[in-house]
Phi, psi and omega in degrees: 000003185298325183251026175268134178245120180265126179249117178271128183250131178271314180264135182244028181251116179054050182272131175229143175237127182238134179246126181240147171279178186295338179276355179096004180283128177290123182244345176200145176213148176223125183250158173053049179289132184249357182260157179281347176231139176232130180255120178258118182267116181259010185305315187272011177256151179294163172297149177144188181264141178228153175249133178244123176253127177247116180253127178224117179055248182260004183240154176227131176239139181244135180235143174261135178232135177246122178264126177234173176284000000 
């Protein structure tokens, strides 16, 4: 569970979570999330910075995550 990132969602309408590497390449996406919590497992990704975009209804929020050892 060391590399699990829990994302708590307030709005549950048309929620999508997108994970990008630092170069902007989409490496994982999950659409139509119906739970108030989403666990993103980063175990199989290299160390470095990632961008997470959370889309809910009409808004998008972007978060930076740095994976280290």
